[in-house]
XYZ file of C-alpha atoms in Angstrom:
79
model
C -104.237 172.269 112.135
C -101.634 173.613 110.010
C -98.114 174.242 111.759
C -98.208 177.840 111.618
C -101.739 177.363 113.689
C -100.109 175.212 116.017
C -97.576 178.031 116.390
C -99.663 181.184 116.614
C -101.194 179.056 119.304
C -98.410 178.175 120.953
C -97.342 181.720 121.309
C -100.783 182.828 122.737
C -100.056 180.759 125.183
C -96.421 181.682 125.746
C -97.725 185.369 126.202
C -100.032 184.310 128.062
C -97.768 182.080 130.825
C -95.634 185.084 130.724
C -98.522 187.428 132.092
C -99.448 185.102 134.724
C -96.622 183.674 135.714
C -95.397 187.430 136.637
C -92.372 186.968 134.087
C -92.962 190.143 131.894
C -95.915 191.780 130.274
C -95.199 191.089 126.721
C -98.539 192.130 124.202
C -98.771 191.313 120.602
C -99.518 191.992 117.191
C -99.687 191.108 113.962
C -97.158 190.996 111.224
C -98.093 190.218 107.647
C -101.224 188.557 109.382
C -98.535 186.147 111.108
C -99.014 186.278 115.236
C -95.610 188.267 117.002
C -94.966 188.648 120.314
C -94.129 192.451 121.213
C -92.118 193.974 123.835
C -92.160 197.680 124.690
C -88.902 198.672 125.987
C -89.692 202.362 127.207
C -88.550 202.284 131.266
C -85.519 203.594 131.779
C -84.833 200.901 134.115
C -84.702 198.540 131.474
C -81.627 196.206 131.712
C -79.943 194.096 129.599
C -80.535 191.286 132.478
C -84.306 191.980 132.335
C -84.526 191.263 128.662
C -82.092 187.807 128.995
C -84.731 186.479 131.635
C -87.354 187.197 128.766
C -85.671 185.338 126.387
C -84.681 182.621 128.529
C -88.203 182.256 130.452
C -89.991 182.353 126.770
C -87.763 179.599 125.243
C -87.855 177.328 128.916
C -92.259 177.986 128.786
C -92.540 177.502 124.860
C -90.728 173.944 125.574
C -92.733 173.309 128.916
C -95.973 174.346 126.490
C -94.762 171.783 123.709
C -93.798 168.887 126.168
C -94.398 165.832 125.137
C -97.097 164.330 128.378
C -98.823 167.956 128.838
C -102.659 166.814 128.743
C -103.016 170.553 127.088
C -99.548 170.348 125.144
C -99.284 172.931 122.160
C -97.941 170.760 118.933
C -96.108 172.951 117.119
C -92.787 172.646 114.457
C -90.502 175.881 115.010
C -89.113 177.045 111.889
């Protein structure tokens, strides 16, 4: 597939690990019919902390997803 396939999928699954993992409940969405991972920030108990172990969780799963050696590894180039 093309690398913005390999990408959309790749984030699926990102959003998905999240979910299960008990990380955060990120949804998603589409923008200009490209695949976006969406965070609703409406609790007031929101902290800046909370949304650094997003980021850092989503870019430490998107490189476990893209390891090379997974047997269900996500190819993807990051632009």
């Amino acid at each position: 597939g093309s690398s913005e396939e390999n990408l959309t999928r790749l984030n699926r699954r990102l959003v998905e690990e999240l979910h299960v993992r008990g990380i955060a409940v990120p949804s998603h969405t589409l923008v200009r019919s490209r695949f976006a991972i969406r965070v609703a920030i409406t609790n007031h108990r929101t902290r800046r902390s909370d949304l650094e172990r997003l980021v850092d969780e989503s870019v430490r799963l998107g490189r476990e997803l893209a390891a090379p050696g997974r047997s269900d590894r996500v190819r993807c180039v990051v632009r």
